[in-house]
Coordinates of C-alpha atoms and ligand atoms in Angstrom, one line a residue:
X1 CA 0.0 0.0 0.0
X2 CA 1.0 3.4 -1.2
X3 CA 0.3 6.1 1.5
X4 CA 0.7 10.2 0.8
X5 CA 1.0 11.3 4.4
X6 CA 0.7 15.3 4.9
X7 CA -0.1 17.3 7.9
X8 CA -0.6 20.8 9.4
X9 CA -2.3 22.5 6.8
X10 CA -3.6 25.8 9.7
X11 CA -5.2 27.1 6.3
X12 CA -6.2 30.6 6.6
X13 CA -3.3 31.1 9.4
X14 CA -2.7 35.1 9.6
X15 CA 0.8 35.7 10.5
X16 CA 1.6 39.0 13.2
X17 CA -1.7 40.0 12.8
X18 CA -1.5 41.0 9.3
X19 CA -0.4 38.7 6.8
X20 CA -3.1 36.5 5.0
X21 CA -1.1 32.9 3.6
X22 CA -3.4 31.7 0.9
X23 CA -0.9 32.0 -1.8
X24 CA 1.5 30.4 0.1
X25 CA -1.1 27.5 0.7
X26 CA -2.2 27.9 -3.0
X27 CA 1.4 27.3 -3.7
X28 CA 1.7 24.0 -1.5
X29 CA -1.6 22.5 -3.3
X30 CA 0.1 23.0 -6.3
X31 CA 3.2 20.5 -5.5
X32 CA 0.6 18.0 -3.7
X33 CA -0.9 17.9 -6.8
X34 CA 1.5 17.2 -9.3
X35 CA 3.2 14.7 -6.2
X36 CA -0.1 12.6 -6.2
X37 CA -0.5 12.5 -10.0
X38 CA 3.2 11.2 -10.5
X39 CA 3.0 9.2 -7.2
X40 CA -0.3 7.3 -7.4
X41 CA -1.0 7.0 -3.9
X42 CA -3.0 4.7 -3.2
X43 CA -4.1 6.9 -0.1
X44 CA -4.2 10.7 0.7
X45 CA -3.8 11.1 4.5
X46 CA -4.4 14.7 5.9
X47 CA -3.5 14.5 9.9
X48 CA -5.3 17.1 11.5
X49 CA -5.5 20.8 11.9
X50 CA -6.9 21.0 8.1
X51 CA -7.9 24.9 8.9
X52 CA -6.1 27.8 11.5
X53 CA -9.2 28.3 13.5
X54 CA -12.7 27.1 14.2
X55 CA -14.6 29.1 11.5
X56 CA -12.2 30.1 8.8
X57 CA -13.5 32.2 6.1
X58 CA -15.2 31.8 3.5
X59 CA -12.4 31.7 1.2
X60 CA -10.4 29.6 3.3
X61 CA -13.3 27.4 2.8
X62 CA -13.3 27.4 -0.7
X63 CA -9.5 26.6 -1.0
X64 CA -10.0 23.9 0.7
X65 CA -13.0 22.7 -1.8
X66 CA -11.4 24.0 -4.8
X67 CA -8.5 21.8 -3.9
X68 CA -10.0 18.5 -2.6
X69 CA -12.8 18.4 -5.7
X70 CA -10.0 18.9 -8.1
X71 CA -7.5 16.6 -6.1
X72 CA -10.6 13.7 -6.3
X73 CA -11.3 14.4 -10.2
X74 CA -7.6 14.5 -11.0
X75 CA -6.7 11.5 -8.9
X76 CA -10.3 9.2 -8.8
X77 CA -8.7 6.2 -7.7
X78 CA -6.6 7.5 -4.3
X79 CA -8.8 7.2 -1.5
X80 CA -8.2 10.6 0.4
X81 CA -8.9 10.4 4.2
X82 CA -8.9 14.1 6.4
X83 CA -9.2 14.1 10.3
X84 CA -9.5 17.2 12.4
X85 CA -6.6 18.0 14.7
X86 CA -7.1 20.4 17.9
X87 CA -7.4 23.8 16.0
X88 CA -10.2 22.3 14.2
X89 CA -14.1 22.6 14.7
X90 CA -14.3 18.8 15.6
X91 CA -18.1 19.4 15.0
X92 CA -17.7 21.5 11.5
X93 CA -15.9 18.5 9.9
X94 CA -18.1 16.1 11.1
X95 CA -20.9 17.6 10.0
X96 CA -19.3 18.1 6.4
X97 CA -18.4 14.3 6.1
X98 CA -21.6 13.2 4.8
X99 CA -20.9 15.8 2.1
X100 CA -17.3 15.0 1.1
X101 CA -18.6 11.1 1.4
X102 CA -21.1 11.3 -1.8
X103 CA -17.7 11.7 -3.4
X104 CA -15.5 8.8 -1.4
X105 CA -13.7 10.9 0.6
X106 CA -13.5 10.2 4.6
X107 CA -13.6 13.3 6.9
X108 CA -13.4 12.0 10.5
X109 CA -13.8 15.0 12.8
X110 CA -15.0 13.1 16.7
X111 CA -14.7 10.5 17.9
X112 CA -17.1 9.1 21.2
X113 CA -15.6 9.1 24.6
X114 CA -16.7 6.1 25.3
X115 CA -17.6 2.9 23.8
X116 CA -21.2 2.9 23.6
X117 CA -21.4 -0.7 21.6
X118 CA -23.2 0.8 18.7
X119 CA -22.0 1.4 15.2
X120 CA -18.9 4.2 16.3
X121 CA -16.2 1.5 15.0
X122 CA -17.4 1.6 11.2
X123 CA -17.0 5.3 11.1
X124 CA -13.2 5.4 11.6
X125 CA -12.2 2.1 9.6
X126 CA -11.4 2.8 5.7
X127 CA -11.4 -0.3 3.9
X128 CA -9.4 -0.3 0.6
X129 CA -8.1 -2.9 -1.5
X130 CA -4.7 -2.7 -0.4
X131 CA -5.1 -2.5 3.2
X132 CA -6.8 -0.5 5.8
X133 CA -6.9 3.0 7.2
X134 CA -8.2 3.7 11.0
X135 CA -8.7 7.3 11.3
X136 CA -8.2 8.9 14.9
X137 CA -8.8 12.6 15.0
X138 CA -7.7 15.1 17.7
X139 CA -9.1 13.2 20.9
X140 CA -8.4 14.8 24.7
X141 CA -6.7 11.7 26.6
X142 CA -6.1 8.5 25.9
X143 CA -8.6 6.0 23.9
X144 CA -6.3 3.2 23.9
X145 CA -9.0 0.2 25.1
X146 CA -11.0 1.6 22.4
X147 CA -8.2 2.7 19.5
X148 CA -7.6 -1.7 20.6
X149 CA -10.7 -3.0 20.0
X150 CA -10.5 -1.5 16.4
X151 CA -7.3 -3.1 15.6
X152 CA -8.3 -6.4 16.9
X153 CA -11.5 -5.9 14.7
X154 CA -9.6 -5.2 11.4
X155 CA -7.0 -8.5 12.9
X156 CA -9.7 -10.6 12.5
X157 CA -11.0 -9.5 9.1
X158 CA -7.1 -9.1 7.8
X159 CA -6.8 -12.5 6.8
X160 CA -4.6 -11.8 3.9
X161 CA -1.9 -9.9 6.0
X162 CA -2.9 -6.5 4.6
X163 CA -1.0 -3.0 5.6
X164 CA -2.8 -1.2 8.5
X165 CA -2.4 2.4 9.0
X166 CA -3.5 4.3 11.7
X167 CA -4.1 8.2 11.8
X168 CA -4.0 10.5 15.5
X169 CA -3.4 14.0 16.0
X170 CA -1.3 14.2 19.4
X171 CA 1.9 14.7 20.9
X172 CA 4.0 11.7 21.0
X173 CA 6.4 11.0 24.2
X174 CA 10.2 11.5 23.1
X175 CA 9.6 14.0 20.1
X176 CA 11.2 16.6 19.2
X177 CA 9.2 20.1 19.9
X178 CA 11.3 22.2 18.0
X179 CA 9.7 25.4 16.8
X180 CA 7.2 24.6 19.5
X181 CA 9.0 26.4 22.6
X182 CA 5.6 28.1 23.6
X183 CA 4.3 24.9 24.0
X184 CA 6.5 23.3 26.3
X185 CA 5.8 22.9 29.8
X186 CA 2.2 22.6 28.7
X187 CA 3.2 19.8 26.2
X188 CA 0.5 16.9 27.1
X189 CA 2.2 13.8 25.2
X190 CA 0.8 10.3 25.3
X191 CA 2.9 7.0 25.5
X192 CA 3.3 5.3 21.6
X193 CA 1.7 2.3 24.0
X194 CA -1.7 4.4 24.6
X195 CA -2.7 3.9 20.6
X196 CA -2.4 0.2 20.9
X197 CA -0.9 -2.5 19.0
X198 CA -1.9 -4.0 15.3
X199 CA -1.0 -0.9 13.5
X200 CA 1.9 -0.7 10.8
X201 CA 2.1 2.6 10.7
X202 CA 1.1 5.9 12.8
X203 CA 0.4 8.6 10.8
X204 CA 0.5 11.7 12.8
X205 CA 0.0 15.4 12.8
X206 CA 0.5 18.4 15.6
X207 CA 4.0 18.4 15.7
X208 CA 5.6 20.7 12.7
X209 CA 8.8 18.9 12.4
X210 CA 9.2 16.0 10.2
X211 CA 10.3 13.2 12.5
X212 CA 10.0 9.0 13.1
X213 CA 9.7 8.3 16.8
X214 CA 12.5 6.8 18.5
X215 CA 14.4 7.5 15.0
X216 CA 14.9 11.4 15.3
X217 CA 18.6 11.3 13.5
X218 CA 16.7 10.0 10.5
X219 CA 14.4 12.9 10.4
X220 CA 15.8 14.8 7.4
X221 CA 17.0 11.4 4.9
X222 CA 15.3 11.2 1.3
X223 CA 14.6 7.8 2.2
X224 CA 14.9 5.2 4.9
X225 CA 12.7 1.6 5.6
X226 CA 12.3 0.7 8.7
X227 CA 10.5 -2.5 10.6
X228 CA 6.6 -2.3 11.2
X229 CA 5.6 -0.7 13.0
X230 CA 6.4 2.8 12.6
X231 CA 4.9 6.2 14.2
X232 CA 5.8 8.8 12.1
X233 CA 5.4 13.2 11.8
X234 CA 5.1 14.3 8.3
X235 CA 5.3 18.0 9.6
X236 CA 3.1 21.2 8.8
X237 CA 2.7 21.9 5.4
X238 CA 4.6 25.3 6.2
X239 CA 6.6 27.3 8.4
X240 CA 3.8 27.9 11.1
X241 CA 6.0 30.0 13.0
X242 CA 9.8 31.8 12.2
X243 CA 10.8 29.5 15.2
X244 CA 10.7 26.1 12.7
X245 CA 13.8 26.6 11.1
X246 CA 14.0 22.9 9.1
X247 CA 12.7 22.0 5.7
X248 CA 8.9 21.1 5.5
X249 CA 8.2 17.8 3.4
X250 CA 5.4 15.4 2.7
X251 CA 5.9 11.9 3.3
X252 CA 5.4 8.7 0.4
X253 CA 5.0 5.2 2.5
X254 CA 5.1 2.3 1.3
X255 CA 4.2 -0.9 3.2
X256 CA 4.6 -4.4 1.6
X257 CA 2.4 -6.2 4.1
X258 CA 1.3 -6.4 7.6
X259 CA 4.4 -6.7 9.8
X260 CA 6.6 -6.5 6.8
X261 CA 8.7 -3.1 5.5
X262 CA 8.0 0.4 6.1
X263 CA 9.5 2.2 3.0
X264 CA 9.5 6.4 3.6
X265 CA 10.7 9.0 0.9
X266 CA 10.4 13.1 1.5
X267 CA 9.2 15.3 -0.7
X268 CA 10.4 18.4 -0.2
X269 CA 7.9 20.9 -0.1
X270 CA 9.0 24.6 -2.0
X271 CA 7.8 27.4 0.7
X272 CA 6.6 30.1 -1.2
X273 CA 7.9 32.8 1.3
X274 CA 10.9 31.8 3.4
X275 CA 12.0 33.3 6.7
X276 CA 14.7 35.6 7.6
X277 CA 16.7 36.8 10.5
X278 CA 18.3 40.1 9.9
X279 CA 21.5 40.8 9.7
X280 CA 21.7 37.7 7.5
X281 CA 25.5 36.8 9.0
X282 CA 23.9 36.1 12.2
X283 CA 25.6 39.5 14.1
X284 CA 23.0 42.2 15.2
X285 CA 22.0 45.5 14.3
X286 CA 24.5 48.3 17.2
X287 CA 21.8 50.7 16.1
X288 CA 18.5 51.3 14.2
X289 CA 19.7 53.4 11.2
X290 CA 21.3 50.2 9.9
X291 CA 18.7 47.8 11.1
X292 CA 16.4 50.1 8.6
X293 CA 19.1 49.8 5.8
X294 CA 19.6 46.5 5.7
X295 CA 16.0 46.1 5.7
X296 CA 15.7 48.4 2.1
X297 CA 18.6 45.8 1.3
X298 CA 16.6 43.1 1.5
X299 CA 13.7 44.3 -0.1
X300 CA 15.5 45.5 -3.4
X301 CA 17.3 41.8 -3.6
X302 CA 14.7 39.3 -1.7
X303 CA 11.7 41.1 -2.8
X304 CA 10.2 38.5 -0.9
X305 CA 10.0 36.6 2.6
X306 CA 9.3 36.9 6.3
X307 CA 11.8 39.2 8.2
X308 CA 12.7 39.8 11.9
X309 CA 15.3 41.4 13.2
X310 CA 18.4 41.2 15.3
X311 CA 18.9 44.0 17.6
X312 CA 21.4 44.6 20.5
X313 CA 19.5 45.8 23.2
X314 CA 21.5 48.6 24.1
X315 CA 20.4 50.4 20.8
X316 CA 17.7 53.4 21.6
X317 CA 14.4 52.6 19.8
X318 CA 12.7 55.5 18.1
X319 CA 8.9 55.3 18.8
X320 CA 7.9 55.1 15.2
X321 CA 11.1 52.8 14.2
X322 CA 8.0 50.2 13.2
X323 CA 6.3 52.3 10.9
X324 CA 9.4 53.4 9.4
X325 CA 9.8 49.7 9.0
X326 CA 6.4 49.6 7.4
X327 CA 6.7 52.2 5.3
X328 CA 10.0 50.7 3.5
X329 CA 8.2 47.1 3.3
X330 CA 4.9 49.2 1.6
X331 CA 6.6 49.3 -1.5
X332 CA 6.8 45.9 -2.0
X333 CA 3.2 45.1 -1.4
X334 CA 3.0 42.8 1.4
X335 CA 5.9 40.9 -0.3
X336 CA 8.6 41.4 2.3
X337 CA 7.0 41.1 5.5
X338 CA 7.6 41.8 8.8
X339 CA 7.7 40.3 12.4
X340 CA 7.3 42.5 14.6
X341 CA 9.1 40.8 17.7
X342 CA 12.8 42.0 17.6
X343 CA 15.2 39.2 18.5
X344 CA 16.8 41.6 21.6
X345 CA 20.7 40.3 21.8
X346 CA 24.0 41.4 24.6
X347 CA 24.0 41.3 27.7
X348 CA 20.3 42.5 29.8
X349 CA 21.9 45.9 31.6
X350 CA 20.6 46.5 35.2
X351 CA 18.5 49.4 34.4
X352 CA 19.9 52.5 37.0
X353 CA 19.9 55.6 35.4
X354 CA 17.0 55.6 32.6
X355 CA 14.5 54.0 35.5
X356 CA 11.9 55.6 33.3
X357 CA 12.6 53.8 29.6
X358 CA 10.4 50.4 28.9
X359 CA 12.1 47.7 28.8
X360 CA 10.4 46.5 26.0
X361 CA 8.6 47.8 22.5
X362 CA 5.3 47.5 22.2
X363 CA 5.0 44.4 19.9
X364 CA 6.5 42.3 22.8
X365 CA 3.8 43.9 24.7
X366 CA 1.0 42.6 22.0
X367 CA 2.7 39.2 22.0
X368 CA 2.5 38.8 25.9
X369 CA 0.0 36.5 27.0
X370 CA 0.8 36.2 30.7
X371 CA 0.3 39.4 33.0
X372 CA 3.4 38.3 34.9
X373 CA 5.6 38.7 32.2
X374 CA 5.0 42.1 32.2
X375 CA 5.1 43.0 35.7
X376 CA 8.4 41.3 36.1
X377 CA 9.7 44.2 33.6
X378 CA 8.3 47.2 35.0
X379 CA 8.3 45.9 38.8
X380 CA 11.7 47.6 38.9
X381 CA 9.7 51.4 38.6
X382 CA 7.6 50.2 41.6
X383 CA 10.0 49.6 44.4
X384 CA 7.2 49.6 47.0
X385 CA 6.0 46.6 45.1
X386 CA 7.2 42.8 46.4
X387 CA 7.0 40.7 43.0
X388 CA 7.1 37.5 44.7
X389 CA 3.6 38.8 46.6
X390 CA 2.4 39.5 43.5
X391 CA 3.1 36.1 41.9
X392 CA 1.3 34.8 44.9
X393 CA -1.9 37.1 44.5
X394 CA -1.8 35.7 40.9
X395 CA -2.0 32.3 42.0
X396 CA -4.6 32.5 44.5
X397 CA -6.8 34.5 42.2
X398 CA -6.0 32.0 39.7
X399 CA -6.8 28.6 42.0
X400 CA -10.1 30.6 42.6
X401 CA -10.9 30.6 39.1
X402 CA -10.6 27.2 38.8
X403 CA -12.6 26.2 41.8
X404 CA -15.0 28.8 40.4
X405 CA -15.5 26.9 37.3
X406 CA -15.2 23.0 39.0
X407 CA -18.3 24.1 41.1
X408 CA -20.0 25.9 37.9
X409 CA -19.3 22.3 36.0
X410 CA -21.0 20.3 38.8
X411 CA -23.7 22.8 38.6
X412 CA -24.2 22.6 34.9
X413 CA -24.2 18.5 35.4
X414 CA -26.6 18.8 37.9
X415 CA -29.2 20.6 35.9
X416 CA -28.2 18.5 33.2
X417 CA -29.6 15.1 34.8
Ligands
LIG501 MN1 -2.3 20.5 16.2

């Protein structure tokens, strides 16, 4: 069985709050279609977090039907199989699958918490002649009794030793997060044991980096086969964030038969815009009349790409240095474009004599999302302030929240019954 595995899609992802990425997604269908016409896949597998946000637009909706009705006419015989990861409406792509099924597609966007004996089985297995497809969306905990009694279901139809492949949307234990550094800490992974045994493959999506589990050093070959089974990351479909510095790829999988070889091959995927630290050699900017050079520089020879820059953090900051930014990057409509959190380098001064200068610019202050953060950098222009008192007023008020909302639950359960 042939198997196109892709991930990650966050269509209709708006970048600092400015920056639409359909052409860049346009871009991406483009290569996945001219990969599944010279590849016949037997299967398309889409991973999880199809869209950006619960209700993306309308357009984002119709690049996503544009695609998938052309991808299905060009490409009749691949079976294409989508399931929703965490930053999808779990409910919107269930309620489309009846929809996308008139046309043999599979859109899987719940699954039921628990086993309630009826018919839930059927609606994850994908039967095809050359093997079988369980497809897991985004789930919150484990599922493994249940994710079990599916695989021992399909091993006892499987009687001629056919590839299995399962799909799940979830943080595997011993990955690598990089490009995910706001996430960890709050990182829930689950054990590779919790999604059962009887799969060949695990085709998974949330994490952005291409990677096989326990095989991270393999991450970036062409093409490597490895023993079933084998739990595997395609990767996002593009840089989600200018933190995921490694190439984005789509994976080709190959499986000879149940138990048997796991053949993977990368496709590299060609970003439409690319990201970029400024100055390019890695140094930083000593002031900002440079920084604002350098970034006309790039614009007359890039003419394209995501930008951030490197500033030491001694260098004085005029208020309107990001408009002036702006107004260089207008030029290029939207071509060049900018992130507005400056990578701040040298050595953090105590702060004596300007007591009165922030600390920070104000797109760090748009980008925090914890009130602490911010009073840790000012605290110093409140001396009759004790921070640590603070951080404990935080955390009762925040431990009172949540008891707030464990007694408003029981309530809600209560009136529910
Ligand atoms: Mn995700």
């Amino acid at each position: 069985m042939k198997v196109l595995h892709t991930a990650d899609l966050h269509l209709g992802q708006i970048l600092y709050q400015n920056y639409e990425r359909g052409d860049e997604h346009a871009h991406y269908f483009k290569q996945l279609m001219q990969w599944c016409k010279d590849e016949h896949p037997d299967v398309f597998l889409l991973s999880g977090d199809v869209f950006d946000i619960q209700q993306p637009s309308s357009s984002t909706k119709k690049a996503f039907n544009d695609f998938f009705v052309s991808l299905h006419r060009e490409c009749p015989d691949m079976a294409i199989v989508i399931t929703a990861g965490n930053h999808d409406s779990a409910s919107r792509i269930q309620a489309d699958s009846a929809i996308w099924g008139c046309a043999g597609m599979r859109l899987v966007g719940m699954m039921p918490s628990v086993d309630d004996g009826k018919e839930w089985m059927e609606q994850h297995i994908v039967r095809l002649k050359q093997g079988y497809i369980v497809a897991i969306p985004f789930v919150r905990g484990e599922r493994k009794a249940m994710l079990q009694s599916i695989l021992d279901k399909i091993a006892d139809e499987n009687r001629e030793g056919k590839p299995v492949v399962m799909m799940a949307h979830s943080a595997v234990t011993g990955l690598d997060v990089t490009g995910h550094s706001y996430e960890i800490g709050t990182l829930e992974t689950q054990d590779l044991s919790s999604f059962g045994c009887g799969f060949d493959y695990l085709a998974l999506g949330h994490i952005h980096k291409p990677q096989t589990i326990g095989h991270q050093d393999d991450s970036m070959l062409d093409e490597v086969t490895y023993t079933a089974p084998v739990a595997r990351y395609s990767g996002s479909a593009l840089h989600v964030s200018c933190d995921e510095k490694y190439p984005h790829t789509v994976s080709v999988v190959d499986i000879d038969r149940h138990g048997g070889n796991v053949n993977i091959r990368q496709l590299r995927i060609d970003e439409l815009r690319h990201f970029y630290e400024l100055p390019l050699d890695g140094s930083s900017f000593n002031n900002t009349e440079e920084a604002l050079v350098a970034v006309k520089d790039f614009c007359d020879k890039y003419r394209s790409g995501y930008i951030r820059l490197r500033i030491d953090r001694k260098a004085p900051r005029p208020s309107d240095f990001i408009q002036q930014i702006y107004d260089i990057l207008a030029v290029t409509g939207d071509e060049v474009r900018y992130n507005p959190k400056i990578i701040e380098t040298g050595v953090e001064t105590v702060i004596t004599e300007n007591i009165n200068k922030p600390v920070f610019a104000v797109a760090d202050l748009q980008q925090m999302d914890d009130p602490m953060e911010f009073i840790e950098k000012i605290i110093h222009l409140y001396p009759q302030f004790d921070l640590e008192k603070i951080r404990e007023d935080f955390k009762e008020v925040e431990s009172e929240i949540e008891r707030h909302e464990a007694a408003e639950a029981v309530e809600t359960a209560k009136k529910k019954k």
